[in-house]
Coordinates of N, CA and C in Angstrom, one line a residue:
X241 N 64.7 162.6 81.0 CA 63.6 163.3 82.3 C 63.0 161.5 83.0
X242 N 62.3 161.0 83.4 CA 61.9 160.6 83.6 C 61.9 158.8 83.6
X243 N 62.6 158.9 82.9 CA 63.0 157.3 82.4 C 64.1 157.1 83.6
X244 N 64.9 158.3 84.3 CA 66.2 158.6 85.3 C 65.4 159.0 86.7
X245 N 63.6 158.4 87.0 CA 63.9 159.3 88.3 C 63.0 160.0 88.7
X246 N 63.4 161.5 87.9 CA 62.8 162.7 87.4 C 61.9 163.0 87.2
X247 N 60.5 164.0 87.9 CA 59.8 164.0 87.7 C 59.3 165.6 87.5
X248 N 58.8 166.2 86.3 CA 59.3 167.8 86.1 C 58.1 168.7 87.3
X249 N 58.6 169.3 87.6 CA 57.7 170.5 88.1 C 57.1 171.4 87.4
X250 N 56.6 172.4 87.5 CA 55.5 173.5 86.9 C 56.6 174.0 85.6
X251 N 57.6 174.7 86.8 CA 58.0 175.1 85.5 C 58.8 174.2 84.1
X252 N 58.9 173.2 84.5 CA 59.7 172.3 83.2 C 58.5 172.0 82.2
X253 N 57.5 171.5 82.8 CA 55.8 170.8 82.3 C 55.4 172.0 81.8
X254 N 55.5 173.6 82.3 CA 55.1 174.4 81.3 C 55.9 174.9 80.1
X255 N 57.2 174.8 80.2 CA 58.1 175.2 79.8 C 58.2 173.9 78.0
X256 N 57.7 172.8 78.3 CA 57.2 171.6 77.2 C 55.9 172.4 76.9
X257 N 55.1 172.2 77.2 CA 53.3 172.9 76.7 C 54.0 173.7 75.8
X258 N 54.2 174.9 76.1 CA 54.9 176.3 75.5 C 56.0 175.5 74.3
X259 N 56.3 174.4 74.2 CA 56.9 174.6 72.8 C 56.2 173.7 71.8
X260 N 55.6 172.6 73.1 CA 54.5 172.5 71.9 C 53.5 172.9 71.5
X261 N 53.1 174.3 72.2 CA 52.3 175.5 71.5 C 53.0 176.0 70.2
X262 N 54.3 176.7 70.4 CA 55.2 177.0 69.8 C 55.2 176.2 68.3
X263 N 55.1 174.9 68.6 CA 55.1 173.8 67.3 C 53.9 173.9 66.6
X264 N 52.8 174.5 67.4 CA 51.2 174.2 66.7 C 51.3 172.6 66.9
X265 N 51.9 172.1 68.2 CA 51.3 170.5 67.8 C 50.6 170.0 68.4
X266 N 49.3 169.9 68.5 CA 48.1 169.9 69.8 C 48.4 168.3 70.3
X267 N 48.6 167.3 69.5 CA 48.8 166.1 69.9 C 49.5 166.2 71.3
X268 N 50.6 165.9 70.7 CA 51.5 166.1 71.7 C 51.6 166.9 73.3
X269 N 51.0 168.4 72.9 CA 50.4 169.2 74.0 C 49.1 168.6 75.2
X270 N 48.5 168.2 74.1 CA 47.2 167.1 74.6 C 47.3 166.5 75.6
X271 N 49.1 165.5 75.4 CA 49.3 164.9 76.4 C 50.0 165.0 77.5
X272 N 50.5 166.3 77.3 CA 51.5 166.7 78.4 C 50.0 167.4 79.1
X273 N 48.2 167.9 78.7 CA 47.5 168.0 79.8 C 46.9 166.9 80.3
X274 N 46.7 166.0 79.9 CA 46.8 164.8 80.4 C 47.9 164.6 81.4
X275 N 49.3 164.8 81.2 CA 50.4 164.5 82.9 C 50.4 165.3 83.7
X276 N 49.9 166.6 83.3 CA 49.6 167.6 84.0 C 48.3 167.4 84.8
X277 N 47.4 166.6 84.6 CA 46.4 166.6 85.4 C 46.3 165.5 86.3
X278 N 47.5 163.7 86.3 CA 47.5 163.1 86.8 C 47.9 163.4 88.1
X279 N 49.6 164.4 87.4 CA 50.3 164.6 88.8 C 50.3 166.2 90.0
X280 N 48.5 166.5 89.0 CA 48.2 167.5 90.2 C 48.7 169.2 89.1
X281 N 50.1 169.3 88.7 CA 50.7 170.2 87.8 C 49.5 171.4 87.5
X282 N 48.3 170.9 87.7 CA 47.5 171.4 86.5 C 46.8 173.0 87.1
X283 N 47.5 172.6 88.9 CA 46.9 173.6 89.5 C 47.5 174.6 89.1
X284 N 48.7 174.7 89.1 CA 49.6 175.9 88.7 C 49.2 177.2 87.5
X285 N 49.4 178.0 87.5 CA 48.7 179.1 86.9 C 49.6 179.3 85.4
X286 N 51.0 178.6 85.8 CA 51.7 179.0 84.6 C 51.3 177.9 83.2
X287 N 51.1 176.4 84.3 CA 50.6 174.9 83.3 C 49.2 175.9 82.4
X288 N 48.0 176.5 83.9 CA 47.3 176.7 83.2 C 47.1 177.1 81.3
X289 N 48.5 178.7 82.2 CA 48.3 179.3 80.9 C 48.5 178.8 79.4
X290 N 50.1 178.0 80.0 CA 50.7 177.3 78.2 C 49.6 176.9 78.2
X291 N 48.7 175.4 78.3 CA 47.9 175.1 77.8 C 46.8 176.3 77.5
X292 N 46.8 177.3 77.6 CA 45.4 178.1 77.0 C 45.9 178.3 76.2
X293 N 47.0 178.9 75.7 CA 47.9 179.1 75.0 C 48.1 178.0 74.1
X294 N 49.1 177.6 74.2 CA 48.9 175.8 73.8 C 47.3 175.2 72.6
X295 N 45.9 175.8 73.3 CA 44.4 175.4 72.7 C 44.1 176.4 71.4
X296 N 45.3 177.7 72.2 CA 44.2 178.8 71.2 C 45.4 178.8 69.9
X297 N 46.2 178.2 69.9 CA 47.3 178.4 68.7 C 47.3 177.6 67.7
X298 N 46.1 176.6 68.3 CA 46.5 174.9 67.5 C 44.8 175.3 67.1
X299 N 44.3 176.6 67.7 CA 42.5 176.3 67.3 C 41.6 175.5 67.3
X300 N 41.9 175.3 69.3 CA 40.9 174.6 69.8 C 40.5 175.6 71.2
X301 N 40.2 176.3 70.7 CA 39.5 177.8 71.1 C 38.2 177.4 72.2
X302 N 37.3 175.9 71.7 CA 36.7 175.5 73.0 C 37.5 174.5 74.1
X303 N 38.3 174.4 74.0 CA 39.6 173.6 74.7 C 40.5 174.6 75.5
X304 N 40.7 175.8 75.0 CA 41.5 177.2 75.7 C 40.2 177.5 76.3
X305 N 38.4 177.9 76.1 CA 37.7 178.5 76.6 C 37.9 177.5 78.0
X306 N 37.3 176.3 78.0 CA 37.4 175.5 79.4 C 38.2 175.0 80.2
X307 N 39.8 175.5 80.0 CA 40.9 175.7 80.7 C 40.5 177.3 81.4
X308 N 40.5 178.1 81.1 CA 39.9 179.9 81.3 C 39.3 179.3 82.7
X309 N 37.3 178.6 82.3 CA 36.7 178.7 83.4 C 37.2 178.2 84.4
X310 N 37.9 177.2 83.7 CA 38.0 176.1 85.0 C 38.9 176.6 85.5
X311 N 39.7 177.5 85.6 CA 41.1 177.7 86.6 C 40.0 178.6 87.5
X312 N 40.9 178.1 89.5 CA 40.7 179.5 90.6 C 41.1 180.8 90.3
X313 N 42.5 181.1 90.1 CA 43.0 181.8 89.7 C 43.5 182.6 88.4
X314 N 43.5 183.6 88.0 CA 43.4 183.7 86.6 C 44.2 185.6 86.8
X315 N 45.5 185.4 85.7 CA 46.2 186.5 86.3 C 46.2 187.3 84.4
X316 N 46.9 188.4 84.1 CA 47.0 189.3 83.2 C 46.8 188.3 81.7
X317 N 48.4 187.2 82.1 CA 48.3 186.5 81.1 C 47.6 185.6 80.4
X318 N 46.7 184.4 81.6 CA 45.4 184.2 81.2 C 44.5 184.3 80.4
X319 N 44.3 185.8 80.9 CA 43.2 187.0 80.0 C 43.7 187.1 78.1
X320 N 45.2 187.1 78.2 CA 45.4 187.5 76.9 C 45.5 186.6 76.3
X321 N 46.6 185.1 76.6 CA 46.5 184.5 76.1 C 44.9 183.5 75.6
X322 N 43.9 184.0 76.3 CA 42.6 183.2 75.5 C 42.5 184.3 74.8
X323 N 42.7 185.2 74.9 CA 41.4 186.8 73.9 C 43.2 186.6 72.4
X324 N 44.6 186.3 72.4 CA 45.1 186.3 71.1 C 44.4 184.6 71.3
X325 N 44.3 183.4 71.1 CA 43.5 183.2 70.7 C 42.5 183.1 69.8
X326 N 41.3 183.7 70.6 CA 40.0 184.3 69.7 C 40.9 185.8 68.3
X327 N 42.0 186.1 68.5 CA 41.8 187.9 67.8 C 42.3 186.1 66.5
X328 N 43.6 185.0 66.7 CA 44.4 185.0 66.2 C 43.0 184.3 64.3
X329 N 42.3 183.8 65.2 CA 41.2 182.9 64.9 C 39.7 183.5 63.4
X330 N 39.9 185.2 64.1 CA 38.5 185.8 63.8 C 37.2 186.2 64.0
X331 N 38.0 185.7 65.6 CA 36.6 185.7 66.6 C 36.5 186.5 67.0
X332 N 36.3 187.9 66.6 CA 36.0 189.6 66.6 C 35.2 189.4 67.8
X333 N 34.1 188.9 67.3 CA 33.2 189.5 68.3 C 33.4 188.5 70.0
X334 N 34.0 187.9 70.4 CA 34.5 186.7 71.3 C 35.7 187.5 71.7
X335 N 36.3 188.2 70.8 CA 37.7 188.7 71.0 C 36.8 189.8 72.2
X336 N 36.6 191.1 71.2 CA 36.2 192.2 71.9 C 34.5 191.9 73.5
X337 N 34.1 190.8 73.1 CA 33.2 190.6 74.8 C 34.1 190.2 75.6
X338 N 35.4 189.5 75.2 CA 36.1 188.9 76.7 C 37.3 190.2 76.7
X339 N 37.7 190.7 76.5 CA 38.3 192.4 76.1 C 37.9 193.0 77.7
X340 N 36.2 193.8 77.2 CA 35.8 194.1 77.7 C 35.3 193.4 79.2
X341 N 35.1 192.1 79.5 CA 35.0 191.7 81.0 C 35.9 192.2 81.6
X342 N 37.8 191.5 81.2 CA 38.9 192.1 81.5 C 38.7 193.0 82.0
X343 N 38.1 194.4 80.9 CA 38.6 195.9 81.9 C 37.3 195.7 82.7
X344 N 35.9 195.1 82.4 CA 34.9 195.4 84.3 C 35.9 194.6 85.2
X345 N 36.8 193.6 85.4 CA 36.6 193.6 86.4 C 38.0 193.8 87.0
X346 N 38.6 195.0 86.8 CA 40.3 195.7 86.6 C 40.7 196.0 86.8
X347 N 41.1 195.3 84.8 CA 42.6 194.7 84.3 C 42.8 196.0 83.3
X348 N 44.0 196.6 83.1 CA 43.9 196.7 82.1 C 44.8 197.4 81.1
X349 N 44.6 197.8 80.1 CA 46.1 197.3 78.7 C 46.2 198.6 78.7
X350 N 47.9 198.9 79.3 CA 48.8 199.7 79.0 C 48.9 200.6 77.7
X351 N 48.2 201.6 77.1 CA 48.6 201.2 75.8 C 50.2 202.2 75.5
X352 N 51.5 203.0 76.0 CA 52.1 203.7 75.8 C 52.8 202.4 75.9
X353 N 53.3 201.6 77.0 CA 54.2 200.6 77.1 C 53.9 199.0 76.2
X354 N 52.8 199.4 76.1 CA 52.2 197.6 75.5 C 52.1 196.5 76.7
X355 N 51.9 197.1 78.0 CA 52.3 196.4 79.0 C 50.9 196.1 79.9
X356 N 50.0 194.8 80.2 CA 49.7 194.7 80.8 C 48.9 195.2 82.7
X357 N 48.7 195.7 83.2 CA 48.5 196.3 84.5 C 47.4 196.1 85.0
X358 N 47.4 196.0 86.7 CA 45.9 196.5 86.5 C 45.8 197.4 87.9
X359 N 45.0 197.5 88.1 CA 44.3 198.8 88.3 C 44.3 199.2 90.0
X360 N 44.4 197.6 90.8 CA 44.9 197.6 91.8 C 46.6 197.7 92.4

């Protein structure tokens, strides 16, 4: 794509990072993280959420948490990506603590439909 003079947008970059996450390909995902920093696409929530998921699926929870903390805006996907990473790697106390923080800021989990909703 870039060889042909086209620069990826946030959706393309997010899709590629998500693919790396699904393959648990940390090295390639980290390269796209660097590219997102250089291109300033890191400011898009879709990119940050994809990277949180990537690092979480690859067991790099420090990187996942650092990205989460650095985000200017977080949504339900951001919280869920981080929660899922901690849960998948057996970090029960961190998972519960984060879930309680999520509830404290007004986000709720809808048990009936399985969807996350805001109470605002």
